[in-house]
Short mmCIF file of C-alpha atoms in Angstrom, two decimals:
data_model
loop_
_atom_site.label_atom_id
_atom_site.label_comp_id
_atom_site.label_asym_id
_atom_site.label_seq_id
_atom_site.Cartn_x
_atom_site.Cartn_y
_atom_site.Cartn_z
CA UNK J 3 119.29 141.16 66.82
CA UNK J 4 115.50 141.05 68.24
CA UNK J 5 114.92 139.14 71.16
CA UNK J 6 113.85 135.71 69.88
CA UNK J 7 111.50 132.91 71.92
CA UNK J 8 113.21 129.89 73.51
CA UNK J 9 109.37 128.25 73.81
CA UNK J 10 108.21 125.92 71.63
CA UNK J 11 104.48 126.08 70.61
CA UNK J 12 102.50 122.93 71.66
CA UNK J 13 100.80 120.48 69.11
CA UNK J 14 97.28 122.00 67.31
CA UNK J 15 94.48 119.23 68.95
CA UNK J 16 91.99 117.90 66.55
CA UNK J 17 88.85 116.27 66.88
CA UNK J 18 89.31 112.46 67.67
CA UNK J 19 87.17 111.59 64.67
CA UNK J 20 84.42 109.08 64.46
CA UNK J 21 86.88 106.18 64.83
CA UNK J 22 88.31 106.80 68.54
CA UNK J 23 87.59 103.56 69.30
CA UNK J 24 89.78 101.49 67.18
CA UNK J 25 92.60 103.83 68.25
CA UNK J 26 92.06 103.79 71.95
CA UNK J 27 89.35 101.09 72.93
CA UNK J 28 89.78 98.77 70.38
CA UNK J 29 88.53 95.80 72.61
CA UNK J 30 85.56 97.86 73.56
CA UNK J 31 84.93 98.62 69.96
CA UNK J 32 85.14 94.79 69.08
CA UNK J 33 87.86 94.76 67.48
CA UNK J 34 90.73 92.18 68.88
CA UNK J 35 94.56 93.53 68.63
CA UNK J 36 96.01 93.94 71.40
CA UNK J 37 96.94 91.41 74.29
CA UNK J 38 96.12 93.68 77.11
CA UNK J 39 93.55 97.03 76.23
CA UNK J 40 94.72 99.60 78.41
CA UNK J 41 92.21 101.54 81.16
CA UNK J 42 89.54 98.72 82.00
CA UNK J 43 90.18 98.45 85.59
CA UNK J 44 90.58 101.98 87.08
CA UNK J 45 90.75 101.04 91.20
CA UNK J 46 91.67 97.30 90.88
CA UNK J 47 91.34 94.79 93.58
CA UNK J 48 93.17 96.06 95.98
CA UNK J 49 91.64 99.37 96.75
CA UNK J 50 89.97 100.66 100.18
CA UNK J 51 86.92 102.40 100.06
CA UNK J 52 83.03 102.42 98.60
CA UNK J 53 82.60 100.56 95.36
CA UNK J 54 80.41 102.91 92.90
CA UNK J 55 79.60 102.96 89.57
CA UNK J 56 79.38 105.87 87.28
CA UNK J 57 77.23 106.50 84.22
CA UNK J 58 75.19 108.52 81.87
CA UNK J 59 74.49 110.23 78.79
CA UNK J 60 76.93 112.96 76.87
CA UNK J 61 73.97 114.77 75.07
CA UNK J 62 74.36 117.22 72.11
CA UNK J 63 72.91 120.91 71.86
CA UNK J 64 69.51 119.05 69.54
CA UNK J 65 69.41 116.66 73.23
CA UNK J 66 70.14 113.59 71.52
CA UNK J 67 72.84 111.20 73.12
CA UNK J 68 76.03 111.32 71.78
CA UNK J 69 76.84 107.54 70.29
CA UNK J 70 80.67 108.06 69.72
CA UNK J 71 82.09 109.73 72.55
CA UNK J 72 85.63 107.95 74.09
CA UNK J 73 85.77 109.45 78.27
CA UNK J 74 88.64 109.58 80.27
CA UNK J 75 88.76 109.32 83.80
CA UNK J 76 91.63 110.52 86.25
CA UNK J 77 90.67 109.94 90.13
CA UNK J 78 92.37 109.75 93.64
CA UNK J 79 91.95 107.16 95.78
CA UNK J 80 89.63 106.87 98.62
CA UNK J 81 92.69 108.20 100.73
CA UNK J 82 92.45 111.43 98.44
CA UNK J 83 95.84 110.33 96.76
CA UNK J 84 96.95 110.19 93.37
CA UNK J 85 98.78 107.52 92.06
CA UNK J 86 101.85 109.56 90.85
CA UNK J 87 104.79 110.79 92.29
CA UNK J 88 104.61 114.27 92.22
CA UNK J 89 101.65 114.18 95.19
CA UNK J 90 102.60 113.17 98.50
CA UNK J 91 102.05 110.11 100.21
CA UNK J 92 101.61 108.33 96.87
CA UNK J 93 104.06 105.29 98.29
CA UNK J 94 100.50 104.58 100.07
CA UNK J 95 98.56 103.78 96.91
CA UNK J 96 97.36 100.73 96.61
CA UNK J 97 98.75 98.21 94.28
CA UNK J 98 97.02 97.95 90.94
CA UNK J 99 95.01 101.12 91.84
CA UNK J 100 95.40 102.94 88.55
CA UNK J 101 93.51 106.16 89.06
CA UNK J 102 92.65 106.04 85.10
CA UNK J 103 90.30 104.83 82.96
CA UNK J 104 88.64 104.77 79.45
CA UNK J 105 85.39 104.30 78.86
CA UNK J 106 82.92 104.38 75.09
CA UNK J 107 79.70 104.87 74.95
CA UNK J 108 77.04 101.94 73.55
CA UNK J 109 76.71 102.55 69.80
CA UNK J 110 73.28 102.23 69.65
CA UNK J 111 72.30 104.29 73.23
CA UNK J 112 74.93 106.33 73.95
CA UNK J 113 75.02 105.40 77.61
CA UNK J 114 78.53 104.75 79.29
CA UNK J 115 79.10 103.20 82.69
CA UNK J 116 82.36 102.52 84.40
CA UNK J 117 83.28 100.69 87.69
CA UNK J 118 85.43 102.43 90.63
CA UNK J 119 85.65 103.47 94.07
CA UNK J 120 84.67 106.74 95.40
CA UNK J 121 87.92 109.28 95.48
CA UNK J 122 88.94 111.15 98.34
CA UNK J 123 88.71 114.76 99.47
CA UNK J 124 92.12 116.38 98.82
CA UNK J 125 94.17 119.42 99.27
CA UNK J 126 93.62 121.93 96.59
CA UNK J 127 94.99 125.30 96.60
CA UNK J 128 95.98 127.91 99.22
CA UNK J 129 95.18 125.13 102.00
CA UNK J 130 91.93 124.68 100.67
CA UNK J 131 90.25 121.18 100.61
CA UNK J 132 88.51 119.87 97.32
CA UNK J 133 85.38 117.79 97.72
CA UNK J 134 86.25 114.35 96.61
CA UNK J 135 86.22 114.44 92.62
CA UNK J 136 86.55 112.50 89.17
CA UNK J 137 88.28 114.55 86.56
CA UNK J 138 86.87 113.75 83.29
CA UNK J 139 88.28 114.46 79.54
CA UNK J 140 85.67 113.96 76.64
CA UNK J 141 86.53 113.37 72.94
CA UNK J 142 84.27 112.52 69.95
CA UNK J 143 83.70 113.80 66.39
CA UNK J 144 82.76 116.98 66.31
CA UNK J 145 84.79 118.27 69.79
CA UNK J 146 87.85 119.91 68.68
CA UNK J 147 89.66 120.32 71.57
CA UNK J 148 89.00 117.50 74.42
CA UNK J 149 86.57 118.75 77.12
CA UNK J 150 87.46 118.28 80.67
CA UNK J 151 85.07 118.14 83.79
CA UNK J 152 84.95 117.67 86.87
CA UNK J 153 81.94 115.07 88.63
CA UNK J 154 81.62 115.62 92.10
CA UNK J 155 78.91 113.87 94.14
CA UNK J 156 75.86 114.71 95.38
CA UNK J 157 75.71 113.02 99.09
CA UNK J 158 78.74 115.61 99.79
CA UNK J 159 76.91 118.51 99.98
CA UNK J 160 78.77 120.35 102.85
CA UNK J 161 81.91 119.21 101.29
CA UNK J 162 80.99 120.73 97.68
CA UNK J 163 79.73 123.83 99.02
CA UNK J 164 83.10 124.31 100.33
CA UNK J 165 84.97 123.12 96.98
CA UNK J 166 86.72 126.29 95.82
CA UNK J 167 86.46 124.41 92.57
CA UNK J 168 83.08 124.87 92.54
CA UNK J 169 82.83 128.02 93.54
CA UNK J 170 85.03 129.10 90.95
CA UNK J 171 82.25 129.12 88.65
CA UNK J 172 79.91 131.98 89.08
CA UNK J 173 76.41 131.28 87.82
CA UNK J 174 75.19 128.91 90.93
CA UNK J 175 72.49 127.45 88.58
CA UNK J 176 75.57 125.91 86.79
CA UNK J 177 77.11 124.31 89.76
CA UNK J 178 74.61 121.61 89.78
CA UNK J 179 76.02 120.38 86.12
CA UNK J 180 79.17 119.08 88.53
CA UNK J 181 77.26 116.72 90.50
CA UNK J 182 76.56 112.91 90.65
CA UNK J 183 73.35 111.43 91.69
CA UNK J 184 73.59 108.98 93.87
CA UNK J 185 70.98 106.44 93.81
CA UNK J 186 71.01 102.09 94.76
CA UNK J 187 70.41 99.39 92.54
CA UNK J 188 70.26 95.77 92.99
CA UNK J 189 72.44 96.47 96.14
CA UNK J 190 74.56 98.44 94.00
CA UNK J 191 75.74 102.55 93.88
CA UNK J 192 75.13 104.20 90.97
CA UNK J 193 76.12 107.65 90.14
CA UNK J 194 74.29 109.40 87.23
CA UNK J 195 76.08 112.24 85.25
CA UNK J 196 74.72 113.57 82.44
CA UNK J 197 76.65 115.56 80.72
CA UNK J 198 75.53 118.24 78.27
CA UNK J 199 77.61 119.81 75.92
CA UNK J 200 75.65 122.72 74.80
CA UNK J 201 71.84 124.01 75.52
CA UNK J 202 70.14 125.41 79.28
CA UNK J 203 71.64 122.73 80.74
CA UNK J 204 75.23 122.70 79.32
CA UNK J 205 77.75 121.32 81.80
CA UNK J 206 80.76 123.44 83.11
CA UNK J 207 84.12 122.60 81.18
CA UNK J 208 87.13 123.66 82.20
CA UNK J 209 90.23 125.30 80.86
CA UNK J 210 92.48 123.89 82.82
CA UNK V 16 128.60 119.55 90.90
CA UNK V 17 125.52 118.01 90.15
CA UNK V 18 122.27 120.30 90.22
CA UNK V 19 119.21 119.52 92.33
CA UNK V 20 116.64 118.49 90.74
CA UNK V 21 114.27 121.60 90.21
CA UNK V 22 110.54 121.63 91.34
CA UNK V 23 108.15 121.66 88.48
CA UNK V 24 105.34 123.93 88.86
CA UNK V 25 102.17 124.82 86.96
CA UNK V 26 101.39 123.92 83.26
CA UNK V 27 101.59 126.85 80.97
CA UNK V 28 98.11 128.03 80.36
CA UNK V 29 96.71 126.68 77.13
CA UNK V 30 97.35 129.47 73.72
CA UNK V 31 93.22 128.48 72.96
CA UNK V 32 94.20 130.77 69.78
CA UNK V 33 96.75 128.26 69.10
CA UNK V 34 94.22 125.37 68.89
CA UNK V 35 90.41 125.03 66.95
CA UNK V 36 87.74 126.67 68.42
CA UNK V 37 85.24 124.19 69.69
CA UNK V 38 82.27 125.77 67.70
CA UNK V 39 83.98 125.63 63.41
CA UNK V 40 80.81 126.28 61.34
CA UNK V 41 82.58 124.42 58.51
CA UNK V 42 83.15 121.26 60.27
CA UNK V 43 79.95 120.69 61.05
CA UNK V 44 79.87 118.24 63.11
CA UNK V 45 81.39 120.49 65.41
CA UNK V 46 77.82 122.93 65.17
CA UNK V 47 76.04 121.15 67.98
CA UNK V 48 78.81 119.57 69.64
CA UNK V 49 80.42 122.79 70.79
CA UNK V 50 80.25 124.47 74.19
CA UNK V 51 78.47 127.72 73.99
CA UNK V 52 79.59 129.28 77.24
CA UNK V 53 82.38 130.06 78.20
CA UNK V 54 85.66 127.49 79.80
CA UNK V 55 86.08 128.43 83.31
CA UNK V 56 89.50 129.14 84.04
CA UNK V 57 91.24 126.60 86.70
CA UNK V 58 94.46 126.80 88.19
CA UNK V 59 96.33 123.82 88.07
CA UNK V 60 95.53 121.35 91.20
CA UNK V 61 96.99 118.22 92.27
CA UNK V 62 94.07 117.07 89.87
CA UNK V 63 95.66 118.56 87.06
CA UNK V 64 99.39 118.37 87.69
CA UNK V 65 99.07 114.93 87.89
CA UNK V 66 98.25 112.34 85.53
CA UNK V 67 98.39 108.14 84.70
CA UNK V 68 101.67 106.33 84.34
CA UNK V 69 102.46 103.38 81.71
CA UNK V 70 104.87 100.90 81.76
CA UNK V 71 106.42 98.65 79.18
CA UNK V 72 104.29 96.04 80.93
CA UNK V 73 100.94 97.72 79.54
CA UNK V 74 102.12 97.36 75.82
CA UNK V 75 104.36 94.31 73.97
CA UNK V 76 106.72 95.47 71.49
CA UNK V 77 104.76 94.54 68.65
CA UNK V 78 102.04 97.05 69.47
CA UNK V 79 104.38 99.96 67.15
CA UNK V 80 104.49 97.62 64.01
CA UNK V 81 101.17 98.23 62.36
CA UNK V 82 102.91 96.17 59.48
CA UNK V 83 103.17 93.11 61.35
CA UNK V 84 100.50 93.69 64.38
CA UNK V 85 97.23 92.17 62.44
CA UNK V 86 99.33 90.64 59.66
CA UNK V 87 99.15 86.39 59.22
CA UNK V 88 102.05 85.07 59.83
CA UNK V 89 104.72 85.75 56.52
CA UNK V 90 102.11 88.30 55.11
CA UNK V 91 101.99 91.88 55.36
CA UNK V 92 99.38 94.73 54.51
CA UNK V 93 99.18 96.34 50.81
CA UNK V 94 100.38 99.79 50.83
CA UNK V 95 103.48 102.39 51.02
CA UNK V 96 105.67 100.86 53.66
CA UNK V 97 106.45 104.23 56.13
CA UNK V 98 108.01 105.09 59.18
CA UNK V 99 106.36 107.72 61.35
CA UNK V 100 109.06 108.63 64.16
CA UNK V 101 109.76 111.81 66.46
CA UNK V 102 110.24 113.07 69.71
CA UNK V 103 107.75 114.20 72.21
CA UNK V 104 108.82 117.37 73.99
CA UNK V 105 107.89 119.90 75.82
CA UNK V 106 107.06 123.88 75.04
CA UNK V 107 110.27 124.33 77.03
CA UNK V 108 112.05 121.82 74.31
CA UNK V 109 112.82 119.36 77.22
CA UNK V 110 111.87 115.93 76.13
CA UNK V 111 109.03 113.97 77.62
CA UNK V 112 110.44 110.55 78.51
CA UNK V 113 108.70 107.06 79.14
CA UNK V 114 105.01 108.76 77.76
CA UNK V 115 102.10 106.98 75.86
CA UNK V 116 101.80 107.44 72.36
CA UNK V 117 98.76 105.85 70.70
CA UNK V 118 98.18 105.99 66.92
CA UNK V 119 95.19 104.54 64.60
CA UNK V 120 94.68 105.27 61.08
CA UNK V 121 92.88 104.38 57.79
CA UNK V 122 94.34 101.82 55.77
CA UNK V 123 95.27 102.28 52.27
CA UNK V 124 92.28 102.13 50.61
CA UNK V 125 91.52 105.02 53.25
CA UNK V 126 89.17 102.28 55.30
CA UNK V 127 89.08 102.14 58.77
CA UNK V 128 88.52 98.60 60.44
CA UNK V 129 85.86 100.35 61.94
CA UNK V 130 81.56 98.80 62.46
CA UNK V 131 80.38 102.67 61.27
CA UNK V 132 82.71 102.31 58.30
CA UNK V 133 81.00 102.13 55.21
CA UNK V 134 83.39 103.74 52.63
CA UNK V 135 83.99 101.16 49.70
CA UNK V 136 87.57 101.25 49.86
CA UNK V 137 88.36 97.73 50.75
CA UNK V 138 89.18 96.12 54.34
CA UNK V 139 92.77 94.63 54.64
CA UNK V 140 92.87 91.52 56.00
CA UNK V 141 95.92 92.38 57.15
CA UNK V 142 95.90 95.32 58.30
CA UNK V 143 94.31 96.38 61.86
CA UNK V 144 95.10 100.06 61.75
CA UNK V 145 96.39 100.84 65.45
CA UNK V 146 99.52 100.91 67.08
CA UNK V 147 100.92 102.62 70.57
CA UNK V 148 104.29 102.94 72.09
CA UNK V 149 106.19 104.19 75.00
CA UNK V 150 108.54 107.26 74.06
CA UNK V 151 112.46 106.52 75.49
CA UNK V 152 114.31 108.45 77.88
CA UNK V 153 115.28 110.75 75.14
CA UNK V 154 111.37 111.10 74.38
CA UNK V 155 111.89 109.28 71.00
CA UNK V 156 109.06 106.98 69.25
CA UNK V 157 109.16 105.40 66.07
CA UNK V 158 106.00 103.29 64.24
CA UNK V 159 106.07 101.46 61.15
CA UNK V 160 103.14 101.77 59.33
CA UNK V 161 101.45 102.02 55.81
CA UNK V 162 100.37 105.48 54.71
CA UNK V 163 96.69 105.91 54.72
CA UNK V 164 94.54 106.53 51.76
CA UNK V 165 92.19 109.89 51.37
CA UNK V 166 88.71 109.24 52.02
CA UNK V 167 85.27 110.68 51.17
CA UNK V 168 82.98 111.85 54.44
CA UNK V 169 79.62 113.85 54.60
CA UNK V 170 80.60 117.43 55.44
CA UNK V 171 80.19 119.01 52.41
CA UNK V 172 78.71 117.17 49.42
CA UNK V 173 82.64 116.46 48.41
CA UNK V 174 84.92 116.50 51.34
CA UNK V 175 87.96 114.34 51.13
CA UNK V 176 89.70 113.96 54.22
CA UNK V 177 93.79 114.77 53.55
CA UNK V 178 95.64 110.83 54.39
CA UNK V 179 96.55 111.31 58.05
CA UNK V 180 97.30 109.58 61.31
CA UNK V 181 95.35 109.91 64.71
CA UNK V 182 97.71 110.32 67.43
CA UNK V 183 96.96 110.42 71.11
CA UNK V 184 99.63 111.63 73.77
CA UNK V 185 99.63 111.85 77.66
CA UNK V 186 102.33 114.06 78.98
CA UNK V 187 103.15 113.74 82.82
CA UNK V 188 100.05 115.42 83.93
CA UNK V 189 96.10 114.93 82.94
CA UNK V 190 96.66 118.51 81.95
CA UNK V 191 98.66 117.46 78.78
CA UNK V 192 96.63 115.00 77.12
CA UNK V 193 96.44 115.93 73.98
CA UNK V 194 95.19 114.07 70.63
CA UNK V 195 95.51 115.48 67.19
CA UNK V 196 96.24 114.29 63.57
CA UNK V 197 99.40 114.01 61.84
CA UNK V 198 99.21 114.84 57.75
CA UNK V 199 101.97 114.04 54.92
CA UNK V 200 103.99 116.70 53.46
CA UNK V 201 103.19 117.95 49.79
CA UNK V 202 99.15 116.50 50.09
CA UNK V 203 97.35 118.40 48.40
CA UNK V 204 93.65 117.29 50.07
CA UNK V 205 95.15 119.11 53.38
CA UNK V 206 94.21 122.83 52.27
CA UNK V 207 90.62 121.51 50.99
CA UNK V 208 90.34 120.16 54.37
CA UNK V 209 87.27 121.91 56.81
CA UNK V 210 88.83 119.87 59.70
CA UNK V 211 92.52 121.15 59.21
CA UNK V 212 91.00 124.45 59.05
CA UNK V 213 89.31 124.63 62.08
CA UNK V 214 93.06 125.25 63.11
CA UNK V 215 93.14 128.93 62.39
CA UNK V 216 96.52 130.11 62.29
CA UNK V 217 98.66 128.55 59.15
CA UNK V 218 101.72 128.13 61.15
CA UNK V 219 99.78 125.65 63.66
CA UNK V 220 98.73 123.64 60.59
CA UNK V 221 102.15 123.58 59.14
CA UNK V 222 102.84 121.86 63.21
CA UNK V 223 101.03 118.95 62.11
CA UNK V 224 102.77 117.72 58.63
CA UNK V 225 105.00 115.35 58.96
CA UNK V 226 108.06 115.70 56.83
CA UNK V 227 109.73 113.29 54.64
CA UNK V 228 112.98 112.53 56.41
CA UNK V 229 115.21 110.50 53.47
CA UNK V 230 117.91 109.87 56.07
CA UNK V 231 115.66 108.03 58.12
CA UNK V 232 114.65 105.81 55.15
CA UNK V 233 115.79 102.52 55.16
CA UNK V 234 116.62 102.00 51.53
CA UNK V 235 114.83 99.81 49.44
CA UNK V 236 112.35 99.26 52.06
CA UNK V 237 110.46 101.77 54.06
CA UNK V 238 110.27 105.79 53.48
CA UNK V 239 110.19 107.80 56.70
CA UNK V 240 108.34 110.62 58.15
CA UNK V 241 109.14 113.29 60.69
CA UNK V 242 106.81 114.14 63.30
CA UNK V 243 108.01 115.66 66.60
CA UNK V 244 105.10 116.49 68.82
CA UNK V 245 105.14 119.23 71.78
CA UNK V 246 102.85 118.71 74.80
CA UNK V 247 102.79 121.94 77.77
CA UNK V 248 105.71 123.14 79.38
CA UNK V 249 106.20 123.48 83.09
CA UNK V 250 107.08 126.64 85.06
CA UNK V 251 110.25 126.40 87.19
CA UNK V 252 109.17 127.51 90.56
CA UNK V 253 111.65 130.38 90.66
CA UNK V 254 108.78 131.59 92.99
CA UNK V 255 107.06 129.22 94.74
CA UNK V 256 103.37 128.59 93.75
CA UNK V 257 101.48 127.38 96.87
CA UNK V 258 99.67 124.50 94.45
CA UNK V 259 99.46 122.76 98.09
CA UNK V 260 98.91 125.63 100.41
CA UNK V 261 100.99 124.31 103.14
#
């Protein structure tokens, strides 16, 4: 008898479709089911550390915004801890500090925005520290298979040059595609990040 | 004896043959919406390995009865009354317990309850068209649902989109999330269908039709459909990886 597989083969992805939104962000979408829409409040009001908030554009390969696109976001907290118990020290987290969040873009605009604290530096691989990071995962019509990203921020410049996730990626013109901009308004942080899905300025997705 | 618990490592890497490629001339949508350079390869971090948590608190147990979850009271949407249940496991057939599973869907007219949705199919008042669940220790979900109606969309002059079911899964770590679509055995819009075939290998495709499961029919009230759903395995750490480098 041939040697036969044990492994299963995971699930085919496929795009998300035009109509994420129902499906995921109903509320968002303005559409009322659900008592409680899941992924509004990613740090809560409990967590430590600098109030930011995060937006931009997800632009196409023509540079037009992309109107439909659902974003996920996965973060530490600003002790560079995951809320989960596989990473140490995550008995720390605060309370109600979800790490995750959804966010849609505006229909008409495309722009997205969402509300958080500024992650931690953390311990990646080999004993090597990661610049503090958001992970991001991107779906919309047209994108087969999610896309997932990484923003880091631009006012940690000796941090990122020391991110060996960074550095991973070869072409240092590309690097910048990872970064936040950090600019004030009304009293306020803002982080711009752009992201580009195809053209001179395409952002670095990962296979992760 | 009992056996200590065994340290999960990495995720197995992605089969990218497995899934679509991100550039599909034929979906074309896909054309400028596709990442012309390469993925960069990344070894799973703490970033990756880990992921959100849900509780039964996020959801109420309503939220899997798309029958009753935008119905008025003592009404109930028109359409074939189905059951869409499964398990979630993983590639190493080990079930994934206590996971997210979202779901949203056409209704059966094949209209979405959706502001870009312009098809004349006609909105059900009550239907909503979304539903999401925790899987059980056993990594079992069930939804009960009417089956979608085919609809037209601009591809092609005359694409009809098979009737199918969005589904969106988490996993244990942000490395797993996965969403894909879940089709009906014996449709016959499914091999017409340029979004199905982004997926190039048949057997993949055949991964995402559901099939009729008569034993799990209630009779004289609701069919059912099969659809178990596999997110990435895990390595056991028979060596150790040094994920945290300590």
């Amino acid at each position: 008898m041939p040697q036969q597989s044990d492994y299963l083969k995971e699930t085919p992805s496929q795009t998300a479709g035009p109509y994420v939104h129902i499906g995921l962000a109903p509320g968002a979408a303005g559409f009322e089911i659900y008592d409680q829409e899941l992924g509004q409040d990613i740090a809560g009001p409990n967590a430590k550390g600098e109030r930011i908030r995060v937006e931009g554009l997800v632009i196409d390969g023509i540079g037009s915004p992309v109107k439909d696109v659902l974003l996920e976001v996965w973060q530490a907290n600003a002790d560079g801890i995951y809320p989960h118990p596989e990473h140490a020290g995550h008995e720390t987290v605060e309370t109600g500090f979800r790490g995750w969040g959804r966010v849609i873009t505006d229909f008409e605009t495309g722009e997205w925005a969402f509300d958080t604290v500024k992650p931690g530096a953390l311990m990646g691989r080999n004993g090597q520290m990661m610049a503090p990071h958001i992970n991001l995962w991107i779906v919309a019509r047209g994108i087969n298979v999610g896309l997932n990203t990484r923003l880091y921020f631009d006012d940690e410049a000796e941090a990122n040059a020391a991110d060996p996730v960074i550095n991973l990626v070869e072409w240092e013109k590309r690097r910048k595609t990872l970064v936040a901009k950090r600019s004030e308004r009304n009293g306020q942080v803002v982080y711009r990040f752009d992201i580009c899905l195809q053209g001179d300025d395409e952002t670095v997705f990962f296979d992760i | 004896m009992t056996k200590a618990p065994q340290k999960q490592g990495e995720f197995y890497q992605r089969d990218r043959r497995w899934h679509p490629p991100a550039y599909a001339t034929d979906y074309k949508t896909s054309v400028a919406r596709s990442p012309k350079l390469a993925l960069i390869s990344l070894e799973n971090t703490a970033s990756e390995i880990t992921g959100p948590r849900f509780g039964h608190s996020d959801i109420t147990p309503i939220d899997n009865d798309l029958l009753s979850n935008y119905a008025q009271p003592d009404q109930s949407p028109i359409g074939e009354r189905i059951i869409v249940h499964g398990r979630v496991l993983d590639e190493n057939a080990r079930p994934v317990p206590n996971t997210l599973v979202e779901i949203w869907q056409a209704n059966a007219s094949g209209r979405y309850r959706h502001k870009k949705d312009a098809y004349l199919g006609a909105i059900d008042p009550n239907f909503g068209g979304c539903g999401r669940t925790m899987t059980d220790e056993n990594g079992y979900y069930y939804f009960r649902t009417v089956k979608p109606g085919a609809y037209p969309w601009r591809n092609w002059v005359n694409d009809w989109r098979p009737a199918h079911i969005h589904v969106s899964i988490f996993g244990s770590g942000f490395a797993q999330r996965l969403i894909t679509q879940l089709y009906f055995e014996g449709d016959p819009l499914i091999k017409t269908c340029p979004i199905v075939a982004t997926i190039p290998d048949p057997a993949a495709i055949d991964q995402l039709i559901a099939r009729l499961d008569m034993n799990a029919t209630i009779p004289l009230d609701t069919i059912a459909y099969k659809f178990d759903i596999v997110l990435r395995g895990r390595r056991s750490t028979l060596f150790e990886n040094r994920l945290e480098g300590n």
